Amino acid sequence: MQKSNPTAAIPPYVWSRPLGQGWENPYQVRYSSNLDDGPWHGAPLGGLGAGCLGRSPRGDFNLWHLDGGEHTFGRIAACQFSVFEQVGEQTHAYALCTEPPADGCLSTWGWYPDKAAGEDFISQSTGTYHALYPRSWFTYERVFNAELTCEQFSPIWAANYQESSYPIAVFVWTAHNPTDQPITLSVLLTWQNLVGWFTNRLKSPEVKLRDDGSPVYDYAPCWGESQGNVNQLVGDEQRLGILLSNGREPIAPPAEGEGQWAIATLLNPLVTEVFYDTRWNPAGDGADIWQSFSQDGSLRNQEEETPAAEGEQIAAAIAVRFTLKPGQTRQIPFVLAWDLPVTEFAPGIQYLRRYTDFFGRNGQNAWSMVRTALKHYPTWQQKISEWQQSILERPNVPSWLKPALFNELYDLTQGGTLWTAATEDDPVGQFAILECLDYRWYESLDVRLYGSFALLMLFPELEKAVLRAFARAIPTEDARTRPIGYYYTIGVESPQAVRKAARATPHDLGAPNEHVWQQTNYTSYQDCNQWKDLPCDFVLQVYRDYLLTGADDVAFLEDCWEPIVQTLRYLKSFDQDGDGIPEHSGAPDQTFDDWKLQGVSAYCGGLWIAALEAAIAIGRLLASTTSSFRQVSSLQQVLGEFLIWLDQARSVYHETLWNGSYYRIDSASGSEVVMADQLCGQFYARLLGLPDVVSESCTKTALRTIYQACFVKFNEYVASGAIAAQTYTSVIAARAAETAEREKATVADDHSPDQPHPARPLSDHSPIGAANGVLPDGSPENPNATHPLEVWIGINFGLAAFMIQMGLYDEGLEITEAVVRQIYDHGLQFRTPEAITGNRTFRASHYLRPMAIWAVYGLLSGEL
């Protein structure tokens, strides 16, 4: 038998994993209050903002992001592919998951083995999972006589603002007969009726402060509530499908979670037989399906539309049976679609999803979707392949980077993504991605300073829609007050802080339990009205998006200009000594929000100078495009103001912070820490063709110092066991120790709810990436520090892009490869975290910032 299917068109650059193979020492969550679903994650299926589901390298469907902004993880055993094979008199059938259900359901089913004995009786893998988002493949080996591959994808490709929104998953089965005998195969798709499951039964959940100071609320999906659900056979001359609905009269729009699912395949009576069963029991032993399927690959052809009774579950099934002659190959498509058109935030705050612009808004369009998919899926495959191939063929992009580049795009779908229907004010709809599932608020502006490069390069109109939302929010005020979580973690009473000050740039666009885009600044861990980077981040992203999307969308700049002026003036009010640069007051008041800075900082000071340059460039451009004397006069007045600030800031920044090797983290703390991201402002200035913040020679010297201290020497420190020999103190205990009242505070129980996992040595000595901030010898300034000793994946990609920009290619790629290896070799794939540590722990999975890997590609390819 041949070892590989010659017809499976799997690109050479994919992430691969043997089916069902676990991880010996995967990363574990650093703080037990953070999400850790384990390493069984695969590429998601579903359109941007349409809701998505995930299928793991075990073969199970286990991730369900179908309620906007909410996370549900757990396998539904009845949602599954199975294969029957007959060669001569021999038959066998398997459900294609390597782990049987833990609850004992479907006990009559055969489950696919994860190991097979070879000719030398040594166990061998029974197949491989491959991923190159939005495509992924399962190949099955050493179990069936036929060679089988299942390619699965959703129609997502760059600059596609229609099909990329579709809630559709396509599965193309390729079967090849390498033997000298006929082989009969049957491919079965079973799916449980999930209508009504994905909405929060807690309509007004209470918001609480978690042990790390972050606001959280409970999410309780209506999991398993299927009473009244109905499955219905549908079809025409070319297609056969089953609709799964709630059986009630449709209303437009329906309630959140209501609508339809559908499964379908093509009819070809000359070469295939199609069987169906519209109603079987997924909570039982599964014999009602498996008895006939395992015998000859058929189903009962039962058409039953009785609604589910209270407490009852129902599922549907379609099977396609065909015979392959020796040497013959055949492809069989299946389509899964869901029409759940409404996302609801707080009660009564509802938005329609983007795909409803193309399929209607009543939640009764799943059959139309599958018909569309079965007609157009070959074209979709071609478009995705052509888009990916144009990047995969680039010789100056390392082979290990290519799969990571696409697979990190998973968050465009899986990040609790919202994409609304179009309106006159938002012609492509509004768009938003969560910071992460632990910090469940949208489009954190500091995080997307790096993390938005993917959206910018692939879907620029969505990128500009996000920044327009920030522009609208800047003038607004929300005078409600609230405590700040940071003070809770250090055990002192919190002052009450205004939620959103007028003219302050908001940190985020809101959370899914309130009103995204309207109620901003959801996070209350810090008082983000005090942050010194957010206004700069906004200005730089606006100018970046204008320049890198053709430099012709003047209307975009006009929409953002007044907010730019307002927020820079607001930030300037923190310049207490009048030297032209806003100062830090000692609280963590920037993206490293556990890290106290004092006086002028390298990070925020550089961003301030770059932002002023960008604002001046925008103002001059607007002045050159208007014939209004009044507008020109107003612009010139503002530009004069900004130029004075810029001149002052430039005279202070370098002289205050440069020590000959790097820029000190700030001017007043006395810290000697080498901060990895100290020159983010210089990176942006170079990227946007603005005057340098600091000289090229100082930039390169600082980058070489960062490389040596934060990467080379830090990883030597990790490899020496110095970090692994200690248990990280919890955030609460570490901060409490900083207060006079609790100088000797300890956490007695290493396994208490707010205690991080104990330190574990690395299984190898490969570098894990660059730490945020260490002393020049790579050691920590404070062993109990949080953010300085973490390796932030997105910051590493941003730093690497900066190094490549400055000609330090080897150093930049070495850092990039180190963090890519940690993600994809140690069980972090498709849940990439914000941070990892030398103890092989992580924090904040499914994070937005790692899509900064596209900045690395942009600098390598010349697209940025």
PDB file of N, CA and C in Angstrom, residues 503 562 564-574 608 634 637-638 641-642 645:
ATOM      1  N   ARG A 503     -12.353  63.437  25.737  1.00  0.00           N
ATOM      2  CA  ARG A 503     -11.126  63.707  24.991  1.00  0.00           C
ATOM      3  C   ARG A 503     -10.031  62.675  25.252  1.00  0.00           C
ATOM      4  N   GLU A 562     -10.221  65.826  14.197  1.00  0.00           N
ATOM      5  CA  GLU A 562     -10.613  66.500  15.439  1.00  0.00           C
ATOM      6  C   GLU A 562     -10.359  65.623  16.657  1.00  0.00           C
ATOM      7  N   ILE A 564      -7.984  63.482  16.919  1.00  0.00           N
ATOM      8  CA  ILE A 564      -6.536  63.533  17.095  1.00  0.00           C
ATOM      9  C   ILE A 564      -6.141  64.770  17.884  1.00  0.00           C
ATOM     10  N   VAL A 565      -6.668  65.916  17.493  1.00  0.00           N
ATOM     11  CA  VAL A 565      -6.328  67.178  18.166  1.00  0.00           C
ATOM     12  C   VAL A 565      -6.773  67.113  19.628  1.00  0.00           C
ATOM     13  N   GLN A 566      -7.992  66.658  19.853  1.00  0.00           N
ATOM     14  CA  GLN A 566      -8.516  66.614  21.216  1.00  0.00           C
ATOM     15  C   GLN A 566      -7.682  65.709  22.112  1.00  0.00           C
ATOM     16  N   THR A 567      -7.339  64.518  21.615  1.00  0.00           N
ATOM     17  CA  THR A 567      -6.674  63.569  22.501  1.00  0.00           C
ATOM     18  C   THR A 567      -5.208  63.913  22.730  1.00  0.00           C
ATOM     19  N   LEU A 568      -4.524  64.536  21.746  1.00  0.00           N
ATOM     20  CA  LEU A 568      -3.144  64.964  21.993  1.00  0.00           C
ATOM     21  C   LEU A 568      -3.111  66.115  22.994  1.00  0.00           C
ATOM     22  N   ARG A 569      -4.072  67.014  22.913  1.00  0.00           N
ATOM     23  CA  ARG A 569      -4.139  68.087  23.913  1.00  0.00           C
ATOM     24  C   ARG A 569      -4.445  67.516  25.298  1.00  0.00           C
ATOM     25  N   TYR A 570      -5.295  66.521  25.330  1.00  0.00           N
ATOM     26  CA  TYR A 570      -5.594  65.863  26.612  1.00  0.00           C
ATOM     27  C   TYR A 570      -4.331  65.237  27.187  1.00  0.00           C
ATOM     28  N   LEU A 571      -3.579  64.524  26.367  1.00  0.00           N
ATOM     29  CA  LEU A 571      -2.362  63.882  26.850  1.00  0.00           C
ATOM     30  C   LEU A 571      -1.334  64.912  27.297  1.00  0.00           C
ATOM     31  N   LYS A 572      -1.249  66.024  26.588  1.00  0.00           N
ATOM     32  CA  LYS A 572      -0.274  67.064  26.943  1.00  0.00           C
ATOM     33  C   LYS A 572      -0.543  67.636  28.334  1.00  0.00           C
ATOM     34  N   SER A 573      -1.778  67.499  28.811  1.00  0.00           N
ATOM     35  CA  SER A 573      -2.090  68.016  30.149  1.00  0.00           C
ATOM     36  C   SER A 573      -1.349  67.261  31.243  1.00  0.00           C
ATOM     37  N   PHE A 574      -0.766  66.109  30.915  1.00  0.00           N
ATOM     38  CA  PHE A 574       0.025  65.359  31.885  1.00  0.00           C
ATOM     39  C   PHE A 574       1.489  65.779  31.890  1.00  0.00           C
ATOM     40  N   TRP A 608       5.203  59.442  21.897  1.00  0.00           N
ATOM     41  CA  TRP A 608       4.719  60.825  21.880  1.00  0.00           C
ATOM     42  C   TRP A 608       5.379  61.619  20.752  1.00  0.00           C
ATOM     43  N   SER A 634      -7.227  77.259  10.791  1.00  0.00           N
ATOM     44  CA  SER A 634      -7.369  76.433  11.993  1.00  0.00           C
ATOM     45  C   SER A 634      -6.297  75.354  12.044  1.00  0.00           C
ATOM     46  N   GLN A 637      -2.921  76.792  13.029  1.00  0.00           N
ATOM     47  CA  GLN A 637      -2.829  77.096  14.458  1.00  0.00           C
ATOM     48  C   GLN A 637      -2.493  75.837  15.264  1.00  0.00           C
ATOM     49  N   VAL A 638      -3.182  74.746  14.940  1.00  0.00           N
ATOM     50  CA  VAL A 638      -2.922  73.491  15.643  1.00  0.00           C
ATOM     51  C   VAL A 638      -1.506  72.999  15.352  1.00  0.00           C
ATOM     52  N   GLU A 641       1.063  74.703  17.383  1.00  0.00           N
ATOM     53  CA  GLU A 641       1.049  74.191  18.750  1.00  0.00           C
ATOM     54  C   GLU A 641       1.833  72.880  18.836  1.00  0.00           C
ATOM     55  N   PHE A 642       1.563  71.967  17.899  1.00  0.00           N
ATOM     56  CA  PHE A 642       2.235  70.669  17.911  1.00  0.00           C
ATOM     57  C   PHE A 642       3.741  70.822  17.661  1.00  0.00           C
ATOM     58  N   TRP A 645       5.536  71.743  20.858  1.00  0.00           N
ATOM     59  CA  TRP A 645       5.677  70.579  21.737  1.00  0.00           C
ATOM     60  C   TRP A 645       6.761  69.635  21.220  1.00  0.00           C
TER      61      TRP A 645
END
